[in-house]
Every structure is written in C-alpha cells, then in structure tokens.
C-alpha cells in the first residue's frame, strides 16, 4: 500500500510488513561544474556532499593551466602540481584521451591537490584523511551488513565485468571494474568509486585501470614531508586501504563541497628532570594559535628554560606565549636543583685542573685525564716501544702523535685537548691513577649514569644516550654557535649523530692505542674510556663513544690497549657479599653435578645432575 493508513487482511501465517519513509528535506540530485565545463554528479554522504566521478580538470580554479605531458624526469624531479592521462593505447575499449578522461578522470600529483590556486571547482576542495574515514564510518553504520572489511565494496561503482548484480552493473564497457569472483561493488550510497589506476613516481609507469582506484587526501604525512596520505580501493579486496606515499605519485581525486575543517596539531609538554616541576598548556591547537605555557618548579628546583625537540632553547621564561606551528611539537621545561653547589674542580698531582659535574649520585671529571704520575708521586712510564708496551703488565701512558692531527702543534696541546691514553694496568695500580679522593668508575657506575640520563632527558634511549653525553663541539654541528667548530678538541662531522652535552660531561674522542700493532688512531671519531671492572686476567671492560654512533656501548678488550680515563669522586663501592653453594652426590658413584660456586643473595643458579649408568635421579 502507498497509504499511511490502510486495512490489511491477515493471512493464515506469521507475517512482517515494513513502513518505508524518506526525508522530506532531501535535496534534489545536484551537480558541480569545473572550470573546464566538465559536469559531475554529486551525492550527500553523512555531513558532506561528494563528487561522484573522478576529477578531470586541466586548470586550477583561478584559470591557470595545470602542467601535463611531462617527461618522467620533469614529473618526479619537481614539487609543482601536474596531471597525466592514463595511456588509452593500453586499454582495450578506449580509443582516445578524451574517452579516457571522461571514463576515469586524470591522475594528479599531490602538489596539485595542495596548490593554493585550488584544484577543485570553486567552493569545493579535496577531502582530508579524517573526512574519508568519517564517510566510511557513516556507511558502516547505515548500510546493512557493512563493516571495515567490505565498506570498499559498498562505495565502488557497481559496473564490473561479470558483476553478479547483473543488469547495467554487469558490463565490459568502460568505466568499470575488472571481474573478480569474490568482491564486487554495490554502490550503496552513489559515490561510484572508479579504478582509474595510478602513475608510479619510481619508474614512470601508469597501471591499474580496472583493478585499482587510488584517491588523494588533503592530509600530509606528519613524519615525512615528501609523503601524503591516500585511500585505495581494489577489485580483489572489499576494504579501503590507507597509507602514505610520495607526493609525486599520480592518483585520482574526488572533491567535497565546503570549507576545509581546521587542522589541529598536538603540543606535548615534558619535564626534565621528571620530578622537578609541573607544566600546563599542552593540547590540540591550530596553526598560528597562541598558547600560554606555564612551568612551575617543585621544591628544591629552579626553572631553567624551555627547549624543543632539537634541544634548542626557545624561551628562558617560565610563562610564555608559544605560537603553534603547522606540525605536532614537543617542548621540554628544564629545571635545575636550587641547592646545586657552585661548579668545582679537581687538581691532579701534576697540577692539571679539571672541571667536574654531578650526574646522578656521582661527581665526574669533565675532561680526559692527563696526569703523568700516580697519586703518590711515582712517575707513570711513557715513551715505550711497542714491544715494551704490549709485553708488560705494568701501567703506562702514551700521547697521541700530534704530527698526525692537523691543528695541533705540540704534545702539550694534544694533552690539553684530549688527555693521555693509559693501559688498564695503570687504572688498577694501587698507587692511584686519579687525584686523591678520586678513582676510575666501575662499569656498573657507567651503567647507572646512563640510566640516569635516559630517565631524566626526554626522548633519550640506549640508542642515543651517547649523544647526550658527548661534548657538543663538532665540525658542522647543527647546534651552531660555539658547538660548530673545527678547533680541537671536537668531534668529526656527522649528519645524523652529534653531541648535545646535556649534563656537561663533555665526552671527547681521544682515540686509542691498538695493542695488536701499536697504531694510535681515532682522534675526532672515537672516544674510549676504561672502567675499573675486569673481565678476566687479560681483559677489562670499557665504554665507547663514536662519531657515527649515538649509543654508549661497553665491551671487553686487552688490558694493554691504550684508552682515555675519566675519574669519579669518592670511595669505590663495596663489592656485593657472596656465599658458597656446595653440591654433593649421594651415593657418590650415582652421577655428576654442576652449578656449585660463589653467588650473591637471590642470584638464580642453574643446577644440573647427570646420572651415571645403573642409577636414576631421585631429588
């Protein structure tokens, strides 16, 4: 019945009837015309009106022609907008460029999508990635049996070779999708997504007519300036695939009506050290929005400054107005202890004065050691031949040959810049290599210092903690100022790894003496530091910083290698108490056991009992 109220005669069966309604304010089917005069059908899906065919304009909305017919080199080597037409010679059933454009539209670079002159008709624009997702969600919510796995089918044009829907949907005439036995378009909301293929920026090939529909969004990839987000619909897949790709690829475009929604970017705030204060002002903001940031110090700390992701100081005011950029950004409020003692120095027995710095629970020497004597005044042997150096278990030191280093003109300059290279036997000498009251740190103390830095400097991991501790002086350092220098001491240039010296430890690349051949190398590229920790009778542990590496790994090496030394203040930590684990066998001839030894409390020990022939293990 077409009457809202009518008399129904009940049959001898259960029956279900449906009353159907339509919105009385639904607009009539509409069209939009581009600057070339091309007319496109449109459809309302959710809150937006969408173009229901692929764009085929040759001009921007201001009338400027969009470049086309470019060579592969001109297309891929430029950040200007352009379009191309799928080669009709490669598509059976299409006989001209005009037919190709009418059927599948043009393929555009993303730079045309983003051009301020406007790619879409006046009052229209390219939708964002969020708007594509919102449209798909609307379809899933409003089309029966739709979900994320088949929403692409709901949006595809139903025209397909051998479509099971039959009628006008089953066709070989373009535009249409290739045949596929499991997936086919149903075009439930009239968007009629078409497989216009794509232009590959890597090799200049154009493929995918009938199988793939790629559609640009207006959204850039936040992590890669050269990429933007797109949506992909395929003839053999029912879902919509999204990813990011080079802005120089050529994809189809659909437009939506109306002004673009404001873009919000995330402002994240961090505190360094973590327990030192509180910050406010983080959140979502538009480009150019003024954000009032506040940093409040906790008891025992003073505000120092605000820094960005590159550790550049952007304000020394605790409360300041920050202008939001067109990207996500992280700012760090840095604090320092207000009872921090004045910078102190330590003097070795030769009278050399070293700056020091407190990191965590220890005060560290902030320059490489350059003493020529033990703490009791005994001279440390030097100037040894390779044979005498490598063939002895006595302490010794060597000076890096200044003749091999451009910009250093004497042994004294070399020692002042990078210190000396010591055998580990000098580190372990009972007379004391470090100044009185100081000592060489253990490997565990290096590890504790690394953990402290990771915990207290935002964004620090084991892979970049070495950069936080290296001296910032480097050839072409991106930090600029006094950090960018060719004068010694400094690190060699590296485009990706550079020191920021967050705590003033100023690790320096003093090179090393190779125990295998006596060669001394590595100034500017390699900083190697002895620990007080033995590995075995002939090897000890060291920490290593490199110009090409951001971490600070440890390893073991011959005690006769020549490395730099940093000292720490205070008595050496007491070694942990150990206890004896003794294993016995009963009866004695029953088997063999392993695992006995000296262990710390709560240490896990793997015990194994091997059974002799004629016995079984009981417990």
XYZ file of C-alpha atoms in Angstrom:
619
model
C 0.000 0.000 0.000
C 1.077 3.598 -0.594
C -1.395 4.812 2.038
C -0.090 5.637 5.508
C -3.326 4.164 6.968
C -4.899 1.151 5.275
C -6.837 -2.050 6.032
C -4.691 -5.177 5.901
C -6.190 -8.678 5.650
C -4.316 -11.121 7.868
C -3.215 -14.363 6.170
C -3.005 -17.795 7.877
C 0.681 -17.261 8.647
C 3.084 -15.073 10.631
C 3.963 -12.019 8.515
C 6.212 -8.951 8.746
C 5.429 -5.666 6.958
C 7.746 -2.647 6.702
C 6.658 1.010 6.674
C 9.134 2.931 4.496
C 9.886 6.658 4.835
C 12.117 9.197 3.107
C 13.454 12.541 4.286
C 11.212 15.344 3.089
C 14.093 17.862 3.098
C 16.443 15.726 0.968
C 17.927 17.995 -1.744
C 17.332 17.132 -5.338
C 20.234 15.401 -7.131
C 22.829 18.059 -7.786
C 25.853 18.554 -9.989
C 29.031 20.617 -9.887
C 30.882 22.087 -12.870
C 34.647 22.622 -13.008
C 36.430 25.491 -14.747
C 36.779 23.410 -17.943
C 32.991 22.963 -18.067
C 33.053 19.312 -17.015
C 29.847 18.455 -15.143
C 29.999 15.931 -12.291
C 27.128 14.264 -10.431
C 27.287 14.645 -6.654
C 25.954 12.767 -3.664
C 25.489 13.582 0.035
C 27.061 11.032 2.397
C 26.839 11.880 6.068
C 27.606 15.576 6.508
C 29.374 16.206 3.174
C 28.440 16.427 -0.483
C 30.912 14.391 -2.585
C 31.746 14.442 -6.280
C 30.563 11.114 -7.739
C 33.074 10.925 -10.614
C 36.854 11.235 -10.801
C 38.124 14.782 -11.366
C 39.297 15.611 -14.902
C 40.018 19.344 -14.827
C 43.017 20.697 -16.747
C 43.098 24.023 -14.906
C 43.253 25.306 -11.372
C 40.171 27.152 -10.115
C 41.795 30.511 -10.967
C 42.124 29.509 -14.628
C 45.847 28.661 -14.575
C 46.660 25.593 -16.670
C 47.960 22.587 -14.772
C 51.181 21.247 -16.365
C 50.812 17.951 -18.248
C 52.669 15.835 -20.790
C 55.812 15.936 -18.618
C 58.777 13.627 -19.015
C 59.428 11.207 -16.156
C 62.392 13.347 -15.035
C 60.358 16.585 -15.005
C 57.422 14.906 -13.234
C 59.442 13.175 -10.492
C 62.014 15.932 -10.030
C 59.609 18.753 -9.215
C 57.348 19.847 -6.369
C 54.965 21.617 -8.746
C 51.480 20.313 -9.448
C 50.852 18.324 -12.642
C 48.470 15.774 -14.138
C 48.693 12.919 -16.593
C 46.157 10.914 -18.585
C 46.235 7.134 -18.500
C 47.549 5.947 -21.944
C 44.403 4.941 -23.823
C 46.531 2.773 -26.142
C 46.989 0.390 -23.180
C 43.260 -0.018 -22.519
C 41.088 -2.100 -24.807
C 37.798 -0.382 -25.487
C 39.004 3.208 -25.075
C 40.075 4.980 -28.274
C 41.194 8.468 -27.240
C 42.464 10.631 -24.400
C 39.057 12.313 -24.264
C 37.315 8.959 -23.743
C 39.868 8.017 -21.083
C 39.385 11.291 -19.195
C 35.599 11.021 -19.418
C 35.658 7.459 -18.056
C 38.325 7.598 -15.326
C 39.416 11.221 -14.930
C 43.016 12.411 -14.671
C 45.877 11.344 -12.377
C 47.287 14.236 -10.328
C 50.414 14.801 -8.260
C 49.659 15.713 -4.646
C 51.304 19.082 -5.195
C 48.318 19.967 -7.391
C 45.980 18.860 -4.599
C 47.719 21.261 -2.224
C 48.089 24.190 -4.648
C 46.656 27.447 -3.266
C 45.007 28.175 -6.630
C 42.549 25.341 -5.982
C 42.329 22.037 -7.821
C 38.601 21.536 -7.242
C 35.739 23.727 -8.514
C 35.112 26.986 -6.640
C 33.582 26.237 -3.243
C 34.884 22.655 -3.343
C 38.103 21.060 -2.080
C 39.961 17.765 -1.676
C 38.768 15.925 1.475
C 41.094 15.189 4.374
C 42.037 11.700 5.529
C 39.712 12.127 8.531
C 36.812 13.020 6.229
C 37.368 9.861 4.165
C 37.371 7.860 7.394
C 34.224 9.610 8.669
C 32.468 8.870 5.381
C 33.411 5.177 5.577
C 32.211 5.039 9.196
C 28.891 6.575 8.155
C 28.439 3.856 5.527
C 29.316 1.102 8.013
C 26.759 2.497 10.474
C 23.975 2.991 7.922
C 24.313 0.222 5.315
C 23.157 -3.209 6.409
C 25.927 -5.819 6.745
C 28.644 -3.229 6.055
C 31.893 -3.418 8.033
C 35.536 -2.425 7.658
C 36.203 -5.495 5.518
C 33.638 -4.729 2.812
C 32.960 -0.981 3.023
C 35.045 -0.529 -0.121
C 32.545 -2.713 -1.986
C 29.716 -0.510 -0.674
C 31.451 2.527 -2.225
C 32.692 1.054 -5.519
C 30.721 1.674 -8.699
C 28.685 -1.475 -9.385
C 29.837 -1.535 -13.040
C 32.046 -4.630 -13.286
C 32.888 -7.332 -15.769
C 30.544 -10.244 -14.898
C 29.074 -8.445 -11.884
C 26.736 -10.867 -10.067
C 24.285 -7.972 -9.725
C 23.504 -8.287 -13.431
C 21.676 -5.626 -15.427
C 23.628 -2.442 -16.142
C 26.127 -3.434 -13.435
C 27.417 -6.421 -15.459
C 29.328 -4.763 -18.318
C 32.563 -4.748 -20.287
C 32.115 -1.111 -21.277
C 34.282 1.492 -19.540
C 34.239 2.774 -16.898
C 34.023 -0.462 -14.930
C 35.903 -2.746 -12.568
C 37.591 -5.962 -13.690
C 35.849 -9.202 -12.870
C 36.544 -10.838 -9.530
C 34.668 -13.862 -8.167
C 34.581 -12.786 -4.532
C 34.234 -8.993 -4.448
C 32.072 -6.588 -6.386
C 30.804 -3.053 -5.974
C 27.268 -2.380 -4.778
C 27.481 1.455 -4.772
C 25.038 1.687 -1.870
C 25.424 5.450 -1.382
C 26.078 6.516 -5.001
C 29.742 7.503 -4.614
C 30.668 5.262 -7.591
C 34.389 4.912 -6.852
C 36.216 4.027 -10.089
C 39.523 2.219 -10.757
C 41.483 4.978 -12.504
C 44.867 3.317 -11.855
C 47.934 5.309 -10.877
C 51.182 6.841 -12.115
C 54.259 5.356 -10.395
C 56.789 8.022 -9.412
C 59.550 5.424 -9.083
C 59.596 4.280 -12.719
C 57.102 6.450 -14.612
C 54.763 3.537 -15.374
C 50.971 4.002 -15.451
C 48.984 0.909 -14.442
C 45.867 -0.290 -12.637
C 42.909 0.660 -14.861
C 40.086 -1.673 -13.868
C 41.868 -3.024 -10.789
C 42.888 -0.134 -8.548
C 41.401 3.175 -7.521
C 43.870 5.449 -5.713
C 42.491 8.694 -4.254
C 44.496 11.544 -2.753
C 43.527 13.058 0.579
C 44.481 16.608 1.590
C 46.457 15.255 4.561
C 50.252 15.235 4.663
C 52.301 12.563 6.431
C 53.399 14.132 9.746
C 56.584 12.064 9.772
C 57.706 12.609 6.167
C 57.486 15.951 4.328
C 57.700 14.168 0.971
C 54.656 11.953 1.519
C 50.883 12.366 1.833
C 48.009 10.051 2.785
C 45.815 8.291 0.251
C 42.903 5.830 0.052
C 42.991 2.736 -2.146
C 40.121 0.565 -3.391
C 40.898 -2.692 -5.260
C 38.864 -5.061 -7.387
C 40.022 -8.081 -5.361
C 39.630 -6.550 -1.866
C 36.470 -5.356 -0.172
C 38.006 -2.946 2.320
C 39.529 0.525 1.911
C 43.315 0.548 2.322
C 45.062 3.695 3.549
C 48.733 4.558 3.738
C 51.194 7.314 2.833
C 53.173 7.600 -0.375
C 55.335 10.005 -2.385
C 53.596 13.257 -3.269
C 54.915 12.751 -6.808
C 52.758 9.692 -7.469
C 49.781 10.274 -9.759
C 46.370 9.464 -8.226
C 42.682 10.170 -8.844
C 40.874 12.934 -6.978
C 37.356 13.287 -5.586
C 36.229 16.682 -4.255
C 33.835 17.669 -1.456
C 31.815 20.824 -1.021
C 32.531 23.465 1.604
C 35.345 24.982 3.611
C 38.141 22.784 4.927
C 37.875 21.936 8.639
C 40.531 23.486 10.876
C 43.617 21.318 11.307
C 44.666 20.692 14.890
C 48.217 19.770 15.864
C 49.424 18.254 19.134
C 51.542 20.241 21.568
C 53.182 17.822 24.037
C 54.977 19.078 27.132
C 57.676 17.249 29.085
C 59.605 17.977 32.282
C 63.350 17.480 32.789
C 64.240 16.052 35.292
C 60.931 14.210 35.588
C 60.368 15.051 39.273
C 61.464 18.692 39.061
C 58.244 20.547 38.206
C 54.809 20.796 36.629
C 53.768 22.195 33.234
C 50.472 23.260 31.689
C 49.328 24.270 28.218
C 49.652 21.050 26.231
C 46.824 20.017 23.921
C 45.417 20.319 20.390
C 45.807 23.642 18.593
C 45.504 25.158 15.131
C 48.452 26.620 13.231
C 49.204 30.146 14.442
C 47.223 29.787 17.662
C 48.882 31.467 20.670
C 49.281 29.050 23.595
C 50.140 30.226 27.109
C 52.630 27.781 28.616
C 53.411 27.612 32.318
C 56.251 25.824 34.093
C 56.155 25.595 37.904
C 59.190 24.335 39.799
C 58.797 21.784 42.587
C 60.512 22.269 45.944
C 64.263 22.022 45.594
C 64.340 23.048 41.911
C 64.583 26.214 39.836
C 63.200 26.756 36.329
C 65.956 26.879 33.710
C 64.454 27.121 30.196
C 62.154 25.665 27.535
C 63.742 23.596 24.743
C 62.402 21.995 21.558
C 62.983 18.521 20.089
C 66.446 19.588 18.920
C 67.364 20.768 22.430
C 67.360 24.365 21.201
C 66.399 26.915 23.866
C 63.212 28.702 22.763
C 62.485 30.654 25.964
C 64.041 31.348 29.341
C 60.696 32.497 30.774
C 58.697 30.022 32.868
C 55.475 31.520 31.496
C 55.496 32.451 27.836
C 53.259 32.622 24.778
C 54.076 29.955 22.185
C 52.883 30.224 18.585
C 51.693 26.838 17.339
C 53.372 25.648 14.102
C 51.723 23.535 11.394
C 53.016 20.298 12.924
C 52.993 18.274 16.119
C 55.632 19.551 18.509
C 57.150 18.557 21.852
C 58.600 21.140 24.233
C 60.541 20.418 27.408
C 60.611 22.532 30.559
C 64.064 22.153 32.097
C 64.748 22.665 35.800
C 67.867 22.540 37.962
C 68.363 21.874 41.644
C 68.404 25.169 43.544
C 70.922 23.800 46.051
C 73.365 22.761 43.308
C 76.875 23.560 44.582
C 78.994 26.004 42.670
C 80.967 24.339 39.889
C 84.011 22.700 41.441
C 87.269 21.488 40.001
C 89.750 18.776 40.860
C 93.526 19.042 40.531
C 95.837 16.108 39.804
C 99.337 15.661 41.196
C 100.835 17.383 38.121
C 98.750 20.495 38.816
C 96.328 19.917 35.929
C 92.903 21.368 36.814
C 89.743 19.601 35.577
C 86.134 20.815 35.644
C 83.679 18.389 37.240
C 79.969 17.709 37.009
C 77.421 15.844 39.163
C 75.338 13.245 37.303
C 73.034 11.172 39.461
C 74.872 10.230 42.639
C 78.459 10.780 41.473
C 80.691 13.714 40.639
C 82.549 13.079 37.376
C 85.666 14.598 35.872
C 84.542 16.549 32.762
C 87.825 16.257 30.812
C 90.079 13.341 29.884
C 92.793 12.579 32.423
C 96.325 13.793 31.575
C 98.384 13.036 34.675
C 101.951 11.754 34.259
C 102.200 10.487 37.854
C 100.347 8.206 40.193
C 98.732 9.887 43.212
C 101.763 9.021 45.385
C 104.069 10.971 43.054
C 105.565 7.977 41.215
C 106.065 8.688 37.513
C 103.986 6.580 35.147
C 106.162 5.025 32.420
C 105.748 6.533 28.937
C 107.519 6.626 25.577
C 107.641 2.823 25.494
C 108.378 0.783 22.405
C 105.533 -1.382 21.110
C 107.265 -4.467 22.499
C 107.728 -2.962 25.964
C 104.147 -1.631 25.998
C 102.431 -4.822 24.895
C 104.728 -7.244 26.702
C 104.249 -5.900 30.219
C 101.569 -5.867 32.900
C 102.868 -2.586 34.333
C 100.954 0.662 33.980
C 101.970 3.139 31.270
C 100.590 6.003 29.203
C 101.029 7.251 25.649
C 100.489 10.611 23.951
C 98.628 10.735 20.639
C 101.177 11.828 17.960
C 100.358 15.492 17.335
C 102.073 15.275 13.947
C 99.101 13.164 12.773
C 96.480 15.733 13.780
C 96.006 18.897 11.749
C 95.534 21.897 14.004
C 97.546 20.587 16.984
C 101.199 21.615 17.056
C 102.714 20.045 20.188
C 102.432 17.258 22.747
C 101.286 19.831 25.294
C 98.427 20.967 23.043
C 97.471 17.349 22.412
C 97.376 16.507 26.137
C 95.388 19.661 26.927
C 92.804 18.854 24.251
C 92.336 15.074 24.559
C 94.356 13.849 27.576
C 96.544 10.723 27.590
C 95.941 7.077 26.645
C 96.531 4.672 29.561
C 96.972 0.925 29.864
C 94.419 -0.674 32.190
C 97.239 -1.731 34.486
C 97.685 1.959 35.370
C 93.939 2.173 36.098
C 94.278 -0.722 38.549
C 97.540 0.351 40.149
C 97.305 0.563 43.960
C 99.185 3.890 43.901
C 96.139 5.540 42.366
C 95.826 6.905 38.839
C 93.234 9.546 39.734
C 93.694 12.527 42.087
C 93.488 11.819 45.825
C 89.916 11.043 46.817
C 89.010 10.134 43.240
C 89.042 6.854 41.320
C 88.192 5.224 37.982
C 84.457 4.320 37.861
C 83.255 0.745 37.504
C 81.241 -0.428 34.509
C 78.161 -0.576 36.753
C 78.667 3.086 37.644
C 78.837 3.968 33.953
C 75.606 1.990 33.532
C 73.950 3.842 36.436
C 74.941 7.160 34.888
C 73.490 6.086 31.505
C 70.218 5.027 33.193
C 70.043 8.389 34.981
C 70.384 10.289 31.712
C 67.745 8.127 29.989
C 65.341 8.696 32.880
C 65.868 12.457 33.060
C 66.260 13.668 29.481
C 63.118 13.387 27.373
C 63.427 11.259 24.252
C 66.615 9.540 25.422
C 67.097 5.815 24.774
C 70.047 3.452 24.767
C 70.490 4.253 21.065
C 71.109 7.995 21.587
C 72.298 8.358 25.193
C 75.894 8.701 23.975
C 74.904 11.847 22.076
C 73.540 13.335 25.313
C 76.962 12.845 26.937
C 79.316 13.761 24.084
C 80.878 17.220 24.013
C 78.780 19.348 21.633
C 81.933 20.639 19.892
C 81.798 19.128 16.409
C 82.685 20.057 12.855
C 79.458 21.491 11.338
C 77.401 20.741 14.455
C 73.726 21.537 13.714
C 73.577 23.230 17.138
C 75.640 26.103 15.725
C 77.348 28.693 17.896
C 80.401 27.501 19.817
C 79.340 23.901 19.192
C 80.030 24.160 15.454
C 83.819 24.301 15.282
C 86.880 22.837 13.597
C 89.136 23.752 16.519
C 90.322 20.982 18.844
C 89.024 19.356 20.926
C 85.974 18.402 18.847
C 84.185 15.528 17.137
C 84.293 14.899 13.407
C 81.252 15.980 11.379
C 78.355 13.558 11.113
C 74.992 14.390 9.571
C 72.946 12.226 11.942
C 74.874 11.925 15.225
C 76.047 14.894 17.262
C 76.660 15.679 20.909
C 74.285 17.822 22.965
C 76.211 17.528 26.272
C 73.104 17.821 28.425
C 74.972 17.311 31.704
C 78.361 18.852 30.911
C 80.277 15.535 30.934
C 81.761 16.534 27.558
C 82.974 13.120 26.407
C 85.825 13.647 23.927
C 87.210 11.479 21.099
C 90.780 10.917 22.326
C 91.367 7.899 20.054
C 93.161 4.745 21.235
C 96.418 2.765 21.100
C 95.965 -0.612 19.438
C 97.666 -3.348 21.456
C 97.871 -5.599 18.380
C 100.121 -3.344 16.311
C 100.939 -0.232 18.335
C 98.982 2.076 15.987
C 97.364 5.137 17.555
C 94.249 6.415 15.779
C 90.707 7.719 16.241
C 91.147 11.390 17.222
C 87.864 13.104 16.402
C 85.987 9.878 15.751
C 86.434 7.522 18.715
C 86.241 8.112 22.459
C 87.207 5.034 24.532
C 87.113 5.045 28.332
C 88.435 2.466 30.766
C 86.258 1.197 33.593
C 87.658 -0.287 36.801
C 85.929 -3.589 36.016
C 87.950 -6.640 34.978
C 86.613 -9.171 32.500
C 89.312 -11.800 33.075
C 93.046 -11.957 33.698
C 93.980 -10.209 30.448
C 90.898 -8.157 29.542
C 88.858 -5.372 31.141
C 85.623 -3.534 30.334
C 85.463 -0.207 28.525
C 82.842 2.290 27.351
C 82.959 3.610 23.816
C 81.523 6.676 22.045
C 81.803 7.115 18.262
C 81.129 9.966 15.860
C 78.904 7.633 13.809
C 77.036 6.154 16.793
C 74.535 7.628 19.240
C 74.823 4.949 21.930
C 77.484 4.290 24.591
C 78.152 0.537 24.447
C 80.522 -1.425 26.662
C 82.772 -4.322 25.761
C 85.926 -6.078 26.891
C 89.382 -5.668 25.422
C 93.047 -6.340 26.200
C 94.316 -4.530 29.301
C 97.305 -3.435 27.205
C 95.135 -1.264 24.960
C 95.590 2.487 25.440
C 92.360 4.302 26.360
C 91.233 7.587 27.877
C 90.240 7.815 31.542
C 87.562 9.750 33.409
C 87.590 9.761 37.224
C 84.799 9.968 39.801
C 84.886 11.280 43.347
C 84.636 9.066 46.429
C 85.439 5.625 47.689
C 84.934 2.600 45.494
C 81.648 0.768 46.162
C 81.887 -2.344 48.292
C 81.553 -5.492 46.190
C 78.335 -7.414 46.931
C 78.570 -10.184 49.514
C 78.817 -13.676 48.063
C 78.027 -17.041 49.562
C 79.220 -20.542 48.754
C 76.911 -23.057 47.118
C 78.310 -26.587 47.649
C 76.870 -29.592 45.826
C 77.237 -33.241 46.917
C 76.214 -36.603 45.447
C 74.594 -39.476 47.314
C 75.709 -42.146 46.701
C 78.989 -40.756 45.418
C 79.013 -43.028 42.354
C 75.457 -42.051 41.319
C 76.344 -39.209 38.929
C 77.883 -35.808 38.354
C 76.519 -32.331 39.270
C 77.269 -28.816 38.038
C 76.436 -25.337 39.350
C 78.482 -25.020 42.534
C 80.268 -21.729 43.180
C 80.160 -18.260 44.794
C 76.905 -16.328 44.385
C 75.127 -13.217 45.624
C 71.931 -13.409 47.668
C 68.843 -14.108 45.483
C 71.001 -14.885 42.434
C 69.412 -17.543 40.199
C 71.674 -20.598 39.734
C 71.100 -23.346 37.166
C 71.828 -26.758 38.744
C 72.237 -29.910 36.674
C 72.534 -33.558 37.765
C 73.954 -36.038 35.202
C 73.010 -39.647 36.003
C 75.531 -42.481 35.757
C 74.599 -45.846 34.234
C 72.639 -48.013 36.639
C 71.156 -45.124 38.620
C 68.044 -42.945 38.423
C 67.712 -39.380 39.699
C 65.540 -39.093 42.805
C 65.651 -35.468 44.022
